Amino acid sequence: MNDPLRVAVVISGRGSNLRALHLAAHPSTYAIVGVISDKPTAQGLTYARQCRLPTTVVDPHDYPDTGQFERALAHAIDDVRPDIVALAGFLRILSAAFVDRFHGRLINIHPSLLPAFPGLDTHRRALAAGATEHGATVHYVTPQVDGGPIIAQSRLVVEAGEDPTQLAKRVLALEHTLYPQVLTALARARHAPPPTPPS
Ligand code: GRF
């Protein structure tokens, strides 16, 4: 059997996507090899510790500037030798230097159907705009915030009278299926035979 895809998960908070990723990990697809948080109090860290996943906190307050914080973050990620770095509710904007260092290996999940509603407060904004469809996107991270190439999306129909809290809950449920599917697909794609050339 092939070695699983090594995934580092980078979080700042609740960690429900981390949990979904962890529950769907499998020796034949991907393994979470480390959980890194910029917040010592992140709820997701508690979950990771309970599951005995290796955790590291890189707290920006411990560094004199963003550059040094990002270098420490990059080292913490490198230490677990990931094939893929999955941002899951990581609440900081990363510099172009950081993003370039992990080019092609850094992915994120965002709670909207990108390119619609990049940034924060996506559910309220989608409702205010009268969107009839909404959902979640997994994409490669580039220096343009929420602007990198899309890997996969999951969508739902907005219901009449739905409020942002209800919509957020339904989108989060989609995220919990979508993100593990993407990691599983990325893991399997490593071993797929090359496409047959046209005859
Ligand atoms: C999710 O909605 C994700 O799309 C966004 O931040 C939220 C993180 O939630 N980037 P959780 O920490 O995984 O519960």
PDB file of C-alpha atoms and ligand atoms in Angstrom:
ATOM      1  CA  MET A   1       0.000   0.000   0.000  1.00  0.00           C
ATOM      2  CA  ASN A   2       1.190   3.541  -0.728  1.00  0.00           C
ATOM      3  CA  ASP A   3       2.028   5.873   2.104  1.00  0.00           C
ATOM      4  CA  PRO A   4      -0.819   8.239   2.946  1.00  0.00           C
ATOM      5  CA  LEU A   5      -0.658  11.866   1.817  1.00  0.00           C
ATOM      6  CA  ARG A   6       0.831  13.841   4.714  1.00  0.00           C
ATOM      7  CA  VAL A   7      -1.447  16.726   5.670  1.00  0.00           C
ATOM      8  CA  ALA A   8      -0.651  19.580   8.072  1.00  0.00           C
ATOM      9  CA  VAL A   9      -3.775  21.413   9.256  1.00  0.00           C
ATOM     10  CA  VAL A  10      -3.427  25.056  10.244  1.00  0.00           C
ATOM     11  CA  ILE A  11      -6.151  26.533  12.444  1.00  0.00           C
ATOM     12  CA  SER A  12      -7.075  29.508  14.613  1.00  0.00           C
ATOM     13  CA  GLY A  13     -10.315  28.484  16.280  1.00  0.00           C
ATOM     14  CA  ARG A  14     -13.163  26.031  16.607  1.00  0.00           C
ATOM     15  CA  GLY A  15     -11.633  23.314  14.459  1.00  0.00           C
ATOM     16  CA  SER A  16     -14.773  21.650  13.156  1.00  0.00           C
ATOM     17  CA  ASN A  17     -13.140  21.190   9.743  1.00  0.00           C
ATOM     18  CA  LEU A  18     -10.069  19.732  11.443  1.00  0.00           C
ATOM     19  CA  ARG A  19     -12.366  17.238  13.136  1.00  0.00           C
ATOM     20  CA  ALA A  20     -14.079  16.344   9.858  1.00  0.00           C
ATOM     21  CA  LEU A  21     -10.695  15.899   8.178  1.00  0.00           C
ATOM     22  CA  HIS A  22      -9.439  13.751  11.015  1.00  0.00           C
ATOM     23  CA  LEU A  23     -12.523  11.519  11.065  1.00  0.00           C
ATOM     24  CA  ALA A  24     -12.217  10.876   7.325  1.00  0.00           C
ATOM     25  CA  ALA A  25      -8.448  10.248   7.298  1.00  0.00           C
ATOM     26  CA  HIS A  26      -7.461   6.732   6.290  1.00  0.00           C
ATOM     27  CA  PRO A  27      -4.142   4.913   5.854  1.00  0.00           C
ATOM     28  CA  SER A  28      -4.979   4.386   2.177  1.00  0.00           C
ATOM     29  CA  THR A  29      -5.549   8.103   1.501  1.00  0.00           C
ATOM     30  CA  TYR A  30      -4.292  10.822   3.848  1.00  0.00           C
ATOM     31  CA  ALA A  31      -3.016  11.281   7.387  1.00  0.00           C
ATOM     32  CA  ILE A  32      -2.996  14.388   9.551  1.00  0.00           C
ATOM     33  CA  VAL A  33       0.629  14.650  10.585  1.00  0.00           C
ATOM     34  CA  GLY A  34       0.378  17.899  12.500  1.00  0.00           C
ATOM     35  CA  VAL A  35      -1.983  20.603  13.723  1.00  0.00           C
ATOM     36  CA  ILE A  36      -0.571  24.096  13.957  1.00  0.00           C
ATOM     37  CA  SER A  37      -2.404  27.004  15.550  1.00  0.00           C
ATOM     38  CA  ASP A  38      -1.602  30.691  15.882  1.00  0.00           C
ATOM     39  CA  LYS A  39      -3.957  30.854  18.898  1.00  0.00           C
ATOM     40  CA  PRO A  40      -2.966  29.006  22.091  1.00  0.00           C
ATOM     41  CA  THR A  41      -6.641  28.853  23.131  1.00  0.00           C
ATOM     42  CA  ALA A  42      -8.024  27.478  19.849  1.00  0.00           C
ATOM     43  CA  GLN A  43     -10.745  24.928  20.541  1.00  0.00           C
ATOM     44  CA  GLY A  44      -9.388  22.807  17.699  1.00  0.00           C
ATOM     45  CA  LEU A  45      -6.161  22.280  19.665  1.00  0.00           C
ATOM     46  CA  THR A  46      -8.112  20.614  22.458  1.00  0.00           C
ATOM     47  CA  TYR A  47      -9.638  18.220  19.962  1.00  0.00           C
ATOM     48  CA  ALA A  48      -6.255  17.525  18.350  1.00  0.00           C
ATOM     49  CA  ARG A  49      -4.660  16.791  21.730  1.00  0.00           C
ATOM     50  CA  GLN A  50      -7.503  14.453  22.690  1.00  0.00           C
ATOM     51  CA  CYS A  51      -6.865  12.583  19.443  1.00  0.00           C
ATOM     52  CA  ARG A  52      -3.113  12.583  20.103  1.00  0.00           C
ATOM     53  CA  LEU A  53      -2.364  14.470  16.913  1.00  0.00           C
ATOM     54  CA  PRO A  54       0.946  16.342  17.114  1.00  0.00           C
ATOM     55  CA  THR A  55       0.195  20.017  17.861  1.00  0.00           C
ATOM     56  CA  THR A  56       2.276  23.177  17.712  1.00  0.00           C
ATOM     57  CA  VAL A  57       1.332  26.710  18.716  1.00  0.00           C
ATOM     58  CA  VAL A  58       3.046  29.563  16.921  1.00  0.00           C
ATOM     59  CA  ASP A  59       1.732  32.667  18.668  1.00  0.00           C
ATOM     60  CA  PRO A  60       2.373  35.953  16.817  1.00  0.00           C
ATOM     61  CA  HIS A  61       2.686  37.688  20.189  1.00  0.00           C
ATOM     62  CA  ASP A  62       5.966  35.838  20.689  1.00  0.00           C
ATOM     63  CA  TYR A  63       7.572  37.453  17.639  1.00  0.00           C
ATOM     64  CA  PRO A  64       8.638  41.040  17.008  1.00  0.00           C
ATOM     65  CA  ASP A  65       7.115  41.261  13.541  1.00  0.00           C
ATOM     66  CA  THR A  66       4.992  39.423  10.996  1.00  0.00           C
ATOM     67  CA  GLY A  67       8.019  38.276   9.004  1.00  0.00           C
ATOM     68  CA  GLN A  68       9.523  36.465  11.971  1.00  0.00           C
ATOM     69  CA  PHE A  69       6.158  35.015  12.969  1.00  0.00           C
ATOM     70  CA  GLU A  70       5.665  33.664   9.449  1.00  0.00           C
ATOM     71  CA  ARG A  71       9.144  32.155   9.403  1.00  0.00           C
ATOM     72  CA  ALA A  72       8.389  30.349  12.675  1.00  0.00           C
ATOM     73  CA  LEU A  73       5.056  29.201  11.273  1.00  0.00           C
ATOM     74  CA  ALA A  74       6.764  27.894   8.140  1.00  0.00           C
ATOM     75  CA  HIS A  75       9.323  26.003  10.253  1.00  0.00           C
ATOM     76  CA  ALA A  76       6.572  24.453  12.390  1.00  0.00           C
ATOM     77  CA  ILE A  77       4.876  23.283   9.197  1.00  0.00           C
ATOM     78  CA  ASP A  78       8.125  22.006   7.651  1.00  0.00           C
ATOM     79  CA  ASP A  79       8.863  20.065  10.836  1.00  0.00           C
ATOM     80  CA  VAL A  80       5.960  17.693  10.156  1.00  0.00           C
ATOM     81  CA  ARG A  81       7.045  17.202   6.506  1.00  0.00           C
ATOM     82  CA  PRO A  82       3.620  17.689   4.925  1.00  0.00           C
ATOM     83  CA  ASP A  83       2.750  17.043   1.296  1.00  0.00           C
ATOM     84  CA  ILE A  84      -0.228  19.387   1.688  1.00  0.00           C
ATOM     85  CA  VAL A  85      -0.889  22.261   4.073  1.00  0.00           C
ATOM     86  CA  ALA A  86      -4.632  22.665   4.695  1.00  0.00           C
ATOM     87  CA  LEU A  87      -5.781  25.958   6.182  1.00  0.00           C
ATOM     88  CA  ALA A  88      -8.969  25.317   8.147  1.00  0.00           C
ATOM     89  CA  GLY A  89     -10.303  28.445   9.779  1.00  0.00           C
ATOM     90  CA  PHE A  90      -6.910  30.130   9.909  1.00  0.00           C
ATOM     91  CA  LEU A  91      -7.686  33.777  10.511  1.00  0.00           C
ATOM     92  CA  ARG A  92      -4.568  35.511   9.255  1.00  0.00           C
ATOM     93  CA  ILE A  93      -3.685  36.839   5.838  1.00  0.00           C
ATOM     94  CA  LEU A  94      -0.397  35.334   4.726  1.00  0.00           C
ATOM     95  CA  SER A  95       2.326  37.242   2.874  1.00  0.00           C
ATOM     96  CA  ALA A  96       3.289  36.492  -0.720  1.00  0.00           C
ATOM     97  CA  ALA A  97       6.653  35.179   0.548  1.00  0.00           C
ATOM     98  CA  PHE A  98       4.925  32.631   2.783  1.00  0.00           C
ATOM     99  CA  VAL A  99       2.434  31.599   0.126  1.00  0.00           C
ATOM    100  CA  ASP A 100       5.183  31.203  -2.495  1.00  0.00           C
ATOM    101  CA  ARG A 101       7.195  29.005  -0.152  1.00  0.00           C
ATOM    102  CA  PHE A 102       4.332  26.473  -0.119  1.00  0.00           C
ATOM    103  CA  HIS A 103       3.349  26.986  -3.750  1.00  0.00           C
ATOM    104  CA  GLY A 104       1.051  24.231  -5.015  1.00  0.00           C
ATOM    105  CA  ARG A 105       0.814  22.647  -1.556  1.00  0.00           C
ATOM    106  CA  LEU A 106      -1.217  25.253   0.336  1.00  0.00           C
ATOM    107  CA  ILE A 107      -5.008  24.965   0.222  1.00  0.00           C
ATOM    108  CA  ASN A 108      -7.899  26.659   2.029  1.00  0.00           C
ATOM    109  CA  ILE A 109     -11.599  26.202   2.582  1.00  0.00           C
ATOM    110  CA  HIS A 110     -13.802  29.252   2.233  1.00  0.00           C
ATOM    111  CA  PRO A 111     -17.507  29.563   3.080  1.00  0.00           C
ATOM    112  CA  SER A 112     -18.834  30.882  -0.247  1.00  0.00           C
ATOM    113  CA  LEU A 113     -18.948  29.956  -3.890  1.00  0.00           C
ATOM    114  CA  LEU A 114     -15.825  31.823  -4.938  1.00  0.00           C
ATOM    115  CA  PRO A 115     -15.238  34.099  -6.757  1.00  0.00           C
ATOM    116  CA  ALA A 116     -18.438  35.344  -5.074  1.00  0.00           C
ATOM    117  CA  PHE A 117     -17.980  36.743  -1.571  1.00  0.00           C
ATOM    118  CA  PRO A 118     -14.284  36.542  -0.789  1.00  0.00           C
ATOM    119  CA  GLY A 119     -13.359  37.786   2.698  1.00  0.00           C
ATOM    120  CA  LEU A 120     -15.422  37.744   5.863  1.00  0.00           C
ATOM    121  CA  ASP A 121     -19.120  37.617   6.761  1.00  0.00           C
ATOM    122  CA  THR A 122     -19.962  35.649   3.636  1.00  0.00           C
ATOM    123  CA  HIS A 123     -23.380  34.326   4.705  1.00  0.00           C
ATOM    124  CA  ARG A 124     -24.841  37.704   5.625  1.00  0.00           C
ATOM    125  CA  ARG A 125     -23.432  39.197   2.419  1.00  0.00           C
ATOM    126  CA  ALA A 126     -24.827  36.387   0.266  1.00  0.00           C
ATOM    127  CA  LEU A 127     -28.297  36.891   1.761  1.00  0.00           C
ATOM    128  CA  ALA A 128     -28.069  40.683   1.406  1.00  0.00           C
ATOM    129  CA  ALA A 129     -27.132  40.253  -2.265  1.00  0.00           C
ATOM    130  CA  GLY A 130     -30.169  38.018  -2.825  1.00  0.00           C
ATOM    131  CA  ALA A 131     -28.022  35.036  -3.817  1.00  0.00           C
ATOM    132  CA  THR A 132     -30.139  32.027  -4.687  1.00  0.00           C
ATOM    133  CA  GLU A 133     -27.186  29.628  -4.384  1.00  0.00           C
ATOM    134  CA  HIS A 134     -24.429  29.579  -1.805  1.00  0.00           C
ATOM    135  CA  GLY A 135     -21.857  27.073  -0.601  1.00  0.00           C
ATOM    136  CA  ALA A 136     -18.203  26.377   0.053  1.00  0.00           C
ATOM    137  CA  THR A 137     -14.992  26.335  -1.963  1.00  0.00           C
ATOM    138  CA  VAL A 138     -11.657  24.596  -1.547  1.00  0.00           C
ATOM    139  CA  HIS A 139      -8.918  26.416  -3.434  1.00  0.00           C
ATOM    140  CA  TYR A 140      -5.175  26.735  -3.730  1.00  0.00           C
ATOM    141  CA  VAL A 141      -3.845  29.702  -1.801  1.00  0.00           C
ATOM    142  CA  THR A 142      -2.140  32.461  -3.770  1.00  0.00           C
ATOM    143  CA  PRO A 143      -1.143  35.942  -2.613  1.00  0.00           C
ATOM    144  CA  GLN A 144      -4.558  37.208  -3.708  1.00  0.00           C
ATOM    145  CA  VAL A 145      -6.848  36.561  -0.721  1.00  0.00           C
ATOM    146  CA  ASP A 146      -9.465  33.888  -1.565  1.00  0.00           C
ATOM    147  CA  GLY A 147      -8.431  34.253  -5.209  1.00  0.00           C
ATOM    148  CA  GLY A 148      -6.402  31.117  -5.995  1.00  0.00           C
ATOM    149  CA  PRO A 149      -7.375  28.334  -8.400  1.00  0.00           C
ATOM    150  CA  ILE A 150     -10.524  26.502  -7.338  1.00  0.00           C
ATOM    151  CA  ILE A 151     -10.180  22.778  -6.621  1.00  0.00           C
ATOM    152  CA  ALA A 152     -13.796  21.934  -5.741  1.00  0.00           C
ATOM    153  CA  GLN A 153     -17.050  23.478  -4.596  1.00  0.00           C
ATOM    154  CA  SER A 154     -20.181  22.303  -2.861  1.00  0.00           C
ATOM    155  CA  ARG A 155     -23.428  24.229  -3.272  1.00  0.00           C
ATOM    156  CA  LEU A 156     -26.880  24.594  -1.788  1.00  0.00           C
ATOM    157  CA  VAL A 157     -30.050  26.475  -2.631  1.00  0.00           C
ATOM    158  CA  VAL A 158     -30.745  29.402  -0.306  1.00  0.00           C
ATOM    159  CA  GLU A 159     -34.121  28.940   1.377  1.00  0.00           C
ATOM    160  CA  ALA A 160     -36.741  31.664   1.630  1.00  0.00           C
ATOM    161  CA  GLY A 161     -36.533  33.465   4.967  1.00  0.00           C
ATOM    162  CA  GLU A 162     -33.242  31.844   5.948  1.00  0.00           C
ATOM    163  CA  ASP A 163     -31.071  33.915   8.295  1.00  0.00           C
ATOM    164  CA  PRO A 164     -27.236  34.069   8.280  1.00  0.00           C
ATOM    165  CA  THR A 165     -26.949  31.677  11.240  1.00  0.00           C
ATOM    166  CA  GLN A 166     -29.100  29.025   9.587  1.00  0.00           C
ATOM    167  CA  LEU A 167     -27.244  29.440   6.313  1.00  0.00           C
ATOM    168  CA  ALA A 168     -23.844  29.255   8.053  1.00  0.00           C
ATOM    169  CA  LYS A 169     -24.839  25.989   9.700  1.00  0.00           C
ATOM    170  CA  ARG A 170     -25.883  24.410   6.402  1.00  0.00           C
ATOM    171  CA  VAL A 171     -22.739  25.608   4.609  1.00  0.00           C
ATOM    172  CA  LEU A 172     -20.533  24.290   7.428  1.00  0.00           C
ATOM    173  CA  ALA A 173     -22.130  20.871   7.004  1.00  0.00           C
ATOM    174  CA  LEU A 174     -21.177  20.998   3.317  1.00  0.00           C
ATOM    175  CA  GLU A 175     -17.613  21.974   4.259  1.00  0.00           C
ATOM    176  CA  HIS A 176     -17.306  18.930   6.495  1.00  0.00           C
ATOM    177  CA  THR A 177     -17.923  16.655   3.516  1.00  0.00           C
ATOM    178  CA  LEU A 178     -16.128  18.716   0.879  1.00  0.00           C
ATOM    179  CA  TYR A 179     -12.747  19.166   2.564  1.00  0.00           C
ATOM    180  CA  PRO A 180     -12.165  15.451   3.288  1.00  0.00           C
ATOM    181  CA  GLN A 181     -13.294  14.629  -0.258  1.00  0.00           C
ATOM    182  CA  VAL A 182     -10.711  17.009  -1.681  1.00  0.00           C
ATOM    183  CA  LEU A 183      -7.900  15.601   0.458  1.00  0.00           C
ATOM    184  CA  THR A 184      -8.919  12.065  -0.477  1.00  0.00           C
ATOM    185  CA  ALA A 185      -8.976  13.009  -4.167  1.00  0.00           C
ATOM    186  CA  LEU A 186      -5.569  14.728  -3.936  1.00  0.00           C
ATOM    187  CA  ALA A 187      -4.172  11.634  -2.230  1.00  0.00           C
ATOM    188  CA  ARG A 188      -5.546   9.315  -4.912  1.00  0.00           C
ATOM    189  CA  ALA A 189      -4.448  11.580  -7.766  1.00  0.00           C
ATOM    190  CA  ARG A 190      -0.817  11.012  -6.781  1.00  0.00           C
ATOM    191  CA  HIS A 191      -1.080   7.398  -7.858  1.00  0.00           C
ATOM    192  CA  ALA A 192      -3.391   7.756 -10.840  1.00  0.00           C
ATOM    193  CA  PRO A 193      -1.929   6.481 -14.109  1.00  0.00           C
ATOM    194  CA  PRO A 194      -1.081   9.250 -16.583  1.00  0.00           C
ATOM    195  CA  PRO A 195      -3.859  10.002 -19.074  1.00  0.00           C
ATOM    196  CA  THR A 196      -3.705   7.944 -22.273  1.00  0.00           C
ATOM    197  CA  PRO A 197      -2.490  10.125 -25.142  1.00  0.00           C
ATOM    198  CA  PRO A 198      -4.989  10.533 -28.009  1.00  0.00           C
ATOM    199  CA  SER A 199      -4.361   8.060 -30.835  1.00  0.00           C
TER     200      SER A 199
HETATM  201  C1  GRF B   1     -15.080  27.689   8.123  1.00  0.00           C
HETATM  202  O1  GRF B   1     -16.317  28.227   7.773  1.00  0.00           O
HETATM  203  C2  GRF B   1     -14.101  27.861   6.991  1.00  0.00           C
HETATM  204  O2  GRF B   1     -14.695  27.825   5.729  1.00  0.00           O
HETATM  205  C3  GRF B   1     -13.552  29.241   7.237  1.00  0.00           C
HETATM  206  O3  GRF B   1     -13.452  29.338   8.630  1.00  0.00           O
HETATM  207  C4  GRF B   1     -14.416  28.464   9.238  1.00  0.00           C
HETATM  208  C5  GRF B   1     -13.639  27.572  10.169  1.00  0.00           C
HETATM  209  O4  GRF B   1     -14.471  26.768  10.963  1.00  0.00           O
HETATM  210  N1  GRF B   1     -12.304  29.442   6.541  1.00  0.00           N
HETATM  211  P1  GRF B   1     -13.852  25.619  11.852  1.00  0.00           P
HETATM  212  O5  GRF B   1     -12.775  26.247  12.735  1.00  0.00           O
HETATM  213  O6  GRF B   1     -13.273  24.591  10.935  1.00  0.00           O
HETATM  214  O7  GRF B   1     -14.993  25.109  12.663  1.00  0.00           O
END
